[in-house]
PDB file of C-alpha atoms in Angstrom:
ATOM      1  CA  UNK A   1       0.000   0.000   0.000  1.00 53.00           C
ATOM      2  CA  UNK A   2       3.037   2.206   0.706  1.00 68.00           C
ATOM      3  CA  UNK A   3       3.492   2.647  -3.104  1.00 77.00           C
ATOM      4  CA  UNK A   4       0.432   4.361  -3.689  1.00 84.00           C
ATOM      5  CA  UNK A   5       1.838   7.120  -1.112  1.00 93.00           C
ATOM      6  CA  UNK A   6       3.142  10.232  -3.425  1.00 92.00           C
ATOM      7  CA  UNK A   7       7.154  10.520  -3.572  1.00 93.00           C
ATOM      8  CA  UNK A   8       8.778  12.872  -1.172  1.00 92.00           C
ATOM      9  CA  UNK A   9      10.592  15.645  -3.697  1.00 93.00           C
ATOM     10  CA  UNK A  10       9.909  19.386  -1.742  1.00 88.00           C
ATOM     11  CA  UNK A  11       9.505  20.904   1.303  1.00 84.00           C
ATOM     12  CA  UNK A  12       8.240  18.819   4.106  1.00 81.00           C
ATOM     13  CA  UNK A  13       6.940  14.967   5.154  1.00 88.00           C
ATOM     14  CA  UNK A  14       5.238  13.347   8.137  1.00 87.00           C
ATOM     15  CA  UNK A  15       4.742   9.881   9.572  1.00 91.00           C
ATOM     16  CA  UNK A  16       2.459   8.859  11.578  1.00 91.00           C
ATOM     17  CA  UNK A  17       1.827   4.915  12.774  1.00 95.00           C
ATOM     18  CA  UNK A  18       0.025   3.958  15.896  1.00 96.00           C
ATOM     19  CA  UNK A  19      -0.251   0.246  15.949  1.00 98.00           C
ATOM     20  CA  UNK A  20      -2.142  -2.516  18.006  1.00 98.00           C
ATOM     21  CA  UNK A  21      -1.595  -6.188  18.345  1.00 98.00           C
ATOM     22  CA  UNK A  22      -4.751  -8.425  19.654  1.00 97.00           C
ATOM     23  CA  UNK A  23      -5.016 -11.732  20.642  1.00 96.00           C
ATOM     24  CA  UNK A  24      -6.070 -13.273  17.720  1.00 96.00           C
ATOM     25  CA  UNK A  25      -6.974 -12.969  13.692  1.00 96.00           C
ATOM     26  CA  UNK A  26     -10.170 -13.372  14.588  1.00 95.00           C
ATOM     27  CA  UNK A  27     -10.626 -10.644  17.233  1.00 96.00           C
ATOM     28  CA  UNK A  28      -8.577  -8.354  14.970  1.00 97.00           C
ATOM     29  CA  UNK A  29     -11.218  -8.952  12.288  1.00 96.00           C
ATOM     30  CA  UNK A  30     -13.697  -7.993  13.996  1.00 96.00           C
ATOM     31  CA  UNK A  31     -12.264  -4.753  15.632  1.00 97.00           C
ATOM     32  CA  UNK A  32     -10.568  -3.585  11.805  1.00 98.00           C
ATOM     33  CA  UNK A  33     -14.683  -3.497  10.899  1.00 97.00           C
ATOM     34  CA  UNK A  34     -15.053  -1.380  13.998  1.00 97.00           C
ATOM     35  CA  UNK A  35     -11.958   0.407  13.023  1.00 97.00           C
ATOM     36  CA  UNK A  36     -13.443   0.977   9.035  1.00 97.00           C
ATOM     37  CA  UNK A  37     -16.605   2.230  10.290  1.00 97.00           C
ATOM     38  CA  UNK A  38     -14.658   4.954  12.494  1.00 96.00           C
ATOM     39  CA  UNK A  39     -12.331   6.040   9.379  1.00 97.00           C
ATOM     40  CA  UNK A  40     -14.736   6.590   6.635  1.00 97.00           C
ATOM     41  CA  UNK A  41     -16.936   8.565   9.137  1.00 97.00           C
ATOM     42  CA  UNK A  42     -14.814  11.994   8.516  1.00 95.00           C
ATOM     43  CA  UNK A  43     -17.590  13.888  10.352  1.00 95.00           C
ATOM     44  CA  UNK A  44     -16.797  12.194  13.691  1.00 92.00           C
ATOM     45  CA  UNK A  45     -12.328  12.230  13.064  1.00 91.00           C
ATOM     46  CA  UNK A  46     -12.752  15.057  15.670  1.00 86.00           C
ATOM     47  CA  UNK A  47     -14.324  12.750  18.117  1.00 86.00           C
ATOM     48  CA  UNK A  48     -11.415  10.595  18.128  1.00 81.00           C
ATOM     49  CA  UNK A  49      -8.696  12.799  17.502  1.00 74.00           C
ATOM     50  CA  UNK A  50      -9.635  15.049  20.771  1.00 69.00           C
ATOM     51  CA  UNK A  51     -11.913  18.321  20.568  1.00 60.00           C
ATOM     52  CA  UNK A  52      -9.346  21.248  20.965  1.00 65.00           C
ATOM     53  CA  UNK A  53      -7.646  19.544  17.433  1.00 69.00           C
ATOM     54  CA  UNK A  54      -8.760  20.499  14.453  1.00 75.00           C
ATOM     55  CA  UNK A  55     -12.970  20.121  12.698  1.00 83.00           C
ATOM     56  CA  UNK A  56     -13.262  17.602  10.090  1.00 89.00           C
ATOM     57  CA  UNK A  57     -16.132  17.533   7.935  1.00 94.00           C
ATOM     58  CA  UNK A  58     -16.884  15.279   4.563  1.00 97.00           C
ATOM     59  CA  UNK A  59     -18.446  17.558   1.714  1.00 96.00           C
ATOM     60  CA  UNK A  60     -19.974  16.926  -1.176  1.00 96.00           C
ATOM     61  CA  UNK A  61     -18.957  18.201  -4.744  1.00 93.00           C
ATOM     62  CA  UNK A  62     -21.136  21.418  -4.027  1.00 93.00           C
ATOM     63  CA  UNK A  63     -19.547  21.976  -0.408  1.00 93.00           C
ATOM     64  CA  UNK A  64     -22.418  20.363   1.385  1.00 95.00           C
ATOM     65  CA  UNK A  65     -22.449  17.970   4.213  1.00 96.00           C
ATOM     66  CA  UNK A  66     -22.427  14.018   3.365  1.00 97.00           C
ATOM     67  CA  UNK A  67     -23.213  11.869   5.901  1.00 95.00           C
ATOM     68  CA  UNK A  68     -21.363   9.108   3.124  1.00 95.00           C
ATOM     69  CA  UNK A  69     -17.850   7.308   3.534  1.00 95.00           C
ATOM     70  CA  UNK A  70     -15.516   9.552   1.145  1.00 97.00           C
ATOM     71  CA  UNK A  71     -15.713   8.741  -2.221  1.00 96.00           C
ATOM     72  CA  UNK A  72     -13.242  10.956  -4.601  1.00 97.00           C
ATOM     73  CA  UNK A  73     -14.028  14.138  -5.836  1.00 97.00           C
ATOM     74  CA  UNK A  74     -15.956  14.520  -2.263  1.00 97.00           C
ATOM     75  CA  UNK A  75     -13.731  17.496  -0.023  1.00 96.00           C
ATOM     76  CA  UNK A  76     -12.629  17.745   3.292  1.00 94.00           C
ATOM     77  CA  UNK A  77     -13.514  21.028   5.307  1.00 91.00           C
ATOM     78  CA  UNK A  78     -10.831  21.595   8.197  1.00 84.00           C
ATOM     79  CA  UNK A  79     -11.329  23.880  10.587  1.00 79.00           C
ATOM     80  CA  UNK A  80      -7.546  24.634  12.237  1.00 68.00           C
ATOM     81  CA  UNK A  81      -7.999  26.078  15.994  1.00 63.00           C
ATOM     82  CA  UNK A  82      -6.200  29.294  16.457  1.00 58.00           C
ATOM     83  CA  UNK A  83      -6.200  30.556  13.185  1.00 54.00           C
ATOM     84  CA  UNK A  84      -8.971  31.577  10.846  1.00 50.00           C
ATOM     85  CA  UNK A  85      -8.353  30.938   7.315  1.00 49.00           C
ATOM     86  CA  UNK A  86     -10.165  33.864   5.282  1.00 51.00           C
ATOM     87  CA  UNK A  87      -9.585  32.289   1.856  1.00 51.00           C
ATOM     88  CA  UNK A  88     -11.824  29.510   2.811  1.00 50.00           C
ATOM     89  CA  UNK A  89     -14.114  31.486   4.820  1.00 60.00           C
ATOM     90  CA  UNK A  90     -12.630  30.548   8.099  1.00 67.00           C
ATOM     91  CA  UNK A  91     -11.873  26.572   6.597  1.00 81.00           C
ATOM     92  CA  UNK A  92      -8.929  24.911   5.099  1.00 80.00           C
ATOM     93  CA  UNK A  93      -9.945  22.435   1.682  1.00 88.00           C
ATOM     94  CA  UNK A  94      -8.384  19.280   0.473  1.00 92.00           C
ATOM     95  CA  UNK A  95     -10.386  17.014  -2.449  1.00 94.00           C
ATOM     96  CA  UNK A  96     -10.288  13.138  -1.986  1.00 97.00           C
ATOM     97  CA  UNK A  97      -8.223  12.428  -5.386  1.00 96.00           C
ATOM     98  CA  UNK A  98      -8.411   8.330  -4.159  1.00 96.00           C
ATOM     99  CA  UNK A  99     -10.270   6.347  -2.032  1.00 97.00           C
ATOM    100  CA  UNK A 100      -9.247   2.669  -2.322  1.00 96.00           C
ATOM    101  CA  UNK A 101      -9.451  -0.801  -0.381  1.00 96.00           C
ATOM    102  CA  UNK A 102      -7.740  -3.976  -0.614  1.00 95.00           C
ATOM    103  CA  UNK A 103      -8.207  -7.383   0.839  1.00 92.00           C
ATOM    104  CA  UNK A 104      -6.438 -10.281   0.592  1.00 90.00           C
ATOM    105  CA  UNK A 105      -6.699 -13.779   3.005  1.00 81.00           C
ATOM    106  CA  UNK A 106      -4.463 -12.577   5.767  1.00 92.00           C
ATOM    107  CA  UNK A 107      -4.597  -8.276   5.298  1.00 96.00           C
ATOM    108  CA  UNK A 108      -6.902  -5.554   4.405  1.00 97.00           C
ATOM    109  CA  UNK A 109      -6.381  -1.832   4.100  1.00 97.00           C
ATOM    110  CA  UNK A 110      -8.396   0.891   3.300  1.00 97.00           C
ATOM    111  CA  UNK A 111      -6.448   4.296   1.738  1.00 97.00           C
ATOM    112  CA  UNK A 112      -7.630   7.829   1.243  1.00 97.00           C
ATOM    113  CA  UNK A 113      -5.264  10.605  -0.389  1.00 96.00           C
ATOM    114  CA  UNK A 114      -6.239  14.369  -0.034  1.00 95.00           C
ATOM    115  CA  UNK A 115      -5.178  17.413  -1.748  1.00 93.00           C
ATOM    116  CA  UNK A 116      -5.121  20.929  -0.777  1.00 89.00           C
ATOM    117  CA  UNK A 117      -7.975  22.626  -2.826  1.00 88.00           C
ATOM    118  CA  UNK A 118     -10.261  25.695  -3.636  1.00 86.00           C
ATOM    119  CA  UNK A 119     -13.039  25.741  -1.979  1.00 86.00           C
ATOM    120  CA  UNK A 120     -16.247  24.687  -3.436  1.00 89.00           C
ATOM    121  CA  UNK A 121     -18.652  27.073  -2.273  1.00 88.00           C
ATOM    122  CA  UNK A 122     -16.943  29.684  -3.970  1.00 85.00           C
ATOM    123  CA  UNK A 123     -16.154  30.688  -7.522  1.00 78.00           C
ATOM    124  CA  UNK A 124     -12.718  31.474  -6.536  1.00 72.00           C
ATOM    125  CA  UNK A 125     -10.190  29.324  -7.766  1.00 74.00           C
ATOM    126  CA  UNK A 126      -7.742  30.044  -4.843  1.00 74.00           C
ATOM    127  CA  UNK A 127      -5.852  27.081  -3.019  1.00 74.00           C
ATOM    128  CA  UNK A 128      -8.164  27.454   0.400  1.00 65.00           C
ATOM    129  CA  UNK A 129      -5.404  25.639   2.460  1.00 63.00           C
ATOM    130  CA  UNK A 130      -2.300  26.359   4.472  1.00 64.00           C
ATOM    131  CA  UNK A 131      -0.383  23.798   1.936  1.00 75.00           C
ATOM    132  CA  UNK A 132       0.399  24.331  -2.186  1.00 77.00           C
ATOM    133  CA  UNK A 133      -1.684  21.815  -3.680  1.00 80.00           C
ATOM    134  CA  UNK A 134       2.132  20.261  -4.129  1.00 87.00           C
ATOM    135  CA  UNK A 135       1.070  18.318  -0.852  1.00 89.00           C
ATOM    136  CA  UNK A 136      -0.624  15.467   0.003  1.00 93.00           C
ATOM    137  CA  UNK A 137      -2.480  14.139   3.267  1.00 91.00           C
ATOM    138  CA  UNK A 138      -2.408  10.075   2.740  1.00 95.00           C
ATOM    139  CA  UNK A 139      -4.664   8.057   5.253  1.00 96.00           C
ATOM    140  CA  UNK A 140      -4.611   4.765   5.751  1.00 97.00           C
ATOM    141  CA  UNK A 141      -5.743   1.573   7.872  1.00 98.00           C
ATOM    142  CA  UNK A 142      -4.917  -1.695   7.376  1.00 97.00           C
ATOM    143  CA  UNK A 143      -4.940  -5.327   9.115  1.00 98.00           C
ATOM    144  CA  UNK A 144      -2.077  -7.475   8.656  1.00 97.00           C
ATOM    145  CA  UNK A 145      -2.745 -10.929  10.714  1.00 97.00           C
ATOM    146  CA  UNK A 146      -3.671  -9.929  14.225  1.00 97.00           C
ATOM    147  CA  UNK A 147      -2.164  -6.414  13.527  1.00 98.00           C
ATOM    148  CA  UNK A 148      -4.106  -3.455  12.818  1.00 98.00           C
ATOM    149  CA  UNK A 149      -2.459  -0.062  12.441  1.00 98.00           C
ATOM    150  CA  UNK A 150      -3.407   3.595  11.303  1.00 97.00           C
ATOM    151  CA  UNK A 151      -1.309   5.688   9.083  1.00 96.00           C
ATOM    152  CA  UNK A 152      -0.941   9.678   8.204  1.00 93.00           C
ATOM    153  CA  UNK A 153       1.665  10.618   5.877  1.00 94.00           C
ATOM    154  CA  UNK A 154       2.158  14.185   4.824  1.00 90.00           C
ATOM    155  CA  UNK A 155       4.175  14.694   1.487  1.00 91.00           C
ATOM    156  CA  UNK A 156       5.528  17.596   0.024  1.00 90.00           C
ATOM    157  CA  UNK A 157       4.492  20.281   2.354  1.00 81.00           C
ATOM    158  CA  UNK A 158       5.156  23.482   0.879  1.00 77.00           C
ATOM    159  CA  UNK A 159       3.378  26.394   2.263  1.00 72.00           C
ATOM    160  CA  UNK A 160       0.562  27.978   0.499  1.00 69.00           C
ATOM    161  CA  UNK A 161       1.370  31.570  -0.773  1.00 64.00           C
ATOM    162  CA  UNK A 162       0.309  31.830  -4.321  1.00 66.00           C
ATOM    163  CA  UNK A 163      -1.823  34.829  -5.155  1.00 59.00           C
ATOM    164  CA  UNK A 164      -3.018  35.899  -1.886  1.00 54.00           C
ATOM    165  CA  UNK A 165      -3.115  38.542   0.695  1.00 62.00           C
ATOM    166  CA  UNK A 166       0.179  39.311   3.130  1.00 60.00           C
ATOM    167  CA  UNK A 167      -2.317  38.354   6.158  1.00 57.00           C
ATOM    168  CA  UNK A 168      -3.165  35.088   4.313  1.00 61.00           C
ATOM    169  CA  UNK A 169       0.490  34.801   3.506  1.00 58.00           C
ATOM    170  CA  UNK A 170       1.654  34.817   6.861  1.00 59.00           C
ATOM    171  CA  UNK A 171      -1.092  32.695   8.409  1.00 53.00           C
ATOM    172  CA  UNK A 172      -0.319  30.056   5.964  1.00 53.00           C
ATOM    173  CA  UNK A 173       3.397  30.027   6.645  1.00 58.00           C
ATOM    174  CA  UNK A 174       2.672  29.909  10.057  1.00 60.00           C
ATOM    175  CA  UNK A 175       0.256  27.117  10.302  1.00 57.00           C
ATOM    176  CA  UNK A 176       2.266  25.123   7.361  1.00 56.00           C
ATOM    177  CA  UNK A 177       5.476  25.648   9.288  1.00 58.00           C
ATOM    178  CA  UNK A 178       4.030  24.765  12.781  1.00 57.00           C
ATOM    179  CA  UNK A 179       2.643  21.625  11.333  1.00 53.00           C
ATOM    180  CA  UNK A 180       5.655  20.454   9.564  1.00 45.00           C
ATOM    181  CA  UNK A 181       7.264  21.144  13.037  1.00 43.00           C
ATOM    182  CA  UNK A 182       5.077  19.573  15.602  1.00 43.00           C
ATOM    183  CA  UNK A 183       1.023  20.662  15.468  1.00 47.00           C
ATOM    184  CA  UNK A 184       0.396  18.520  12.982  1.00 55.00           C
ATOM    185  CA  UNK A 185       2.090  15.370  14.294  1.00 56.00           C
ATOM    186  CA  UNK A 186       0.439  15.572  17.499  1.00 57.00           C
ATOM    187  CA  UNK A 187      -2.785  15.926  15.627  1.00 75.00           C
ATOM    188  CA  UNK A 188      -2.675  13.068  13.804  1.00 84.00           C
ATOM    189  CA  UNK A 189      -1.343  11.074  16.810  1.00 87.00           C
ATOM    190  CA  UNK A 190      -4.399  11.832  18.437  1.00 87.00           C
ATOM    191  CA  UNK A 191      -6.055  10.988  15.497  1.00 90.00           C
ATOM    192  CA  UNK A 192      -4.774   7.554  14.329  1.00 94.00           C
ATOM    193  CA  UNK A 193      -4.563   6.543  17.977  1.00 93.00           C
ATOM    194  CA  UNK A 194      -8.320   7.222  18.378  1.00 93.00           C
ATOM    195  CA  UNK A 195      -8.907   5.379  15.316  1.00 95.00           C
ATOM    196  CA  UNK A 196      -7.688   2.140  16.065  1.00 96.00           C
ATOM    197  CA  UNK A 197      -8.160   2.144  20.285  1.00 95.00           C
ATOM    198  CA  UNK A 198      -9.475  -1.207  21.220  1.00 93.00           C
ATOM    199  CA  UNK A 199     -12.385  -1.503  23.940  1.00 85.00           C
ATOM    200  CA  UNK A 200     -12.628  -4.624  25.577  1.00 74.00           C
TER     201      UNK A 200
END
């Protein structure tokens, strides 16, 4: 599944793995459904990944809620705390450009890649994210025997400053550079941690 993540050529990259082991295949079976049905919900990320993180919400190809698992062309709305994004109205925009899932006898994954993106509501063709649309967000589960693990990895992260206001400059470099230093990791820590936590 690795290969499907973009190559690392500028700026920036992230990893992010938490990992769980359970007794059994057949345990982990049944938690990795538990574990699908918590990733494709993108409405609920900020359930898992802690409240004062960042607001995930799954759009539509107009910009309006769907209550469906991601499907591409759909968008992510992000709301970052701390610092209002006015070329999104307040959000930051990636577009799903793949959602795919594999299963063989012994492993199954399930892999979303995101890309920083106008946003949809608008006319406005302007990049409505803190990233160039260089980057990628790449999101991934999978179950490997009695393993199941959660994945985030951020390629080239370049900061967003293409045709846009000094304020909008500097908010981008800021959140871009904060994230590619620590904000970000802890995020999806949180995140992929939440995702795959086992309850007895």
């Amino acid at each position: 599944m690795h290969e499907k993540i973009p190559p690392q050529q500028t700026g920036a990259k992230s990893d992010t793995i938490s990992e769980i082991e359970l007794d059994s295949v057949s345990l982990a079976k049944t938690h990795f459904d538990i574990v699908k049905r918590r990733f494709v919900d993108v409405n609920c990320w900020e359930l898992f990944a802690g409240t004062e993180k960042a607001e995930f919400s799954l759009r539509d190809k107009q910009g309006e809620l769907s209550l469906d698992p991601p499907k591409v062309g759909d968008y992510f709305r992000i709301k970052v705390p701390g610092l209002h994004n006015p070329t999104g109205d307040g959000y930051d925009w990636v577009q799903v450009e793949k959602f795919e899932e594999e299963h063989s006898d012994n492993s199954e994954c399930v892999y979303i890649r995101v890309r920083p993106t106008s946003d949809p509501t608008k006319r406005d063709e302007t990049t409505a994210h803190f990233f160039d649309p260089k980057a990628t967000s790449n999101f991934l589960i999978k179950r490997e025997g009695n393993k199941i693990s959660a994945e985030v990895h951020g390629r080239n992260e370049v900061p967003n400053t293409e045709d846009l206001t000094i304020i909008e400059k500097i908010r981008n470099s800021l959140v871009a550079v904060g994230g590619m230093i620590a904000g970000s990791k802890f995020q999806w820590k949180s995140l992929t941690e939440g995702l795959i936590k086992y309850e007895a």
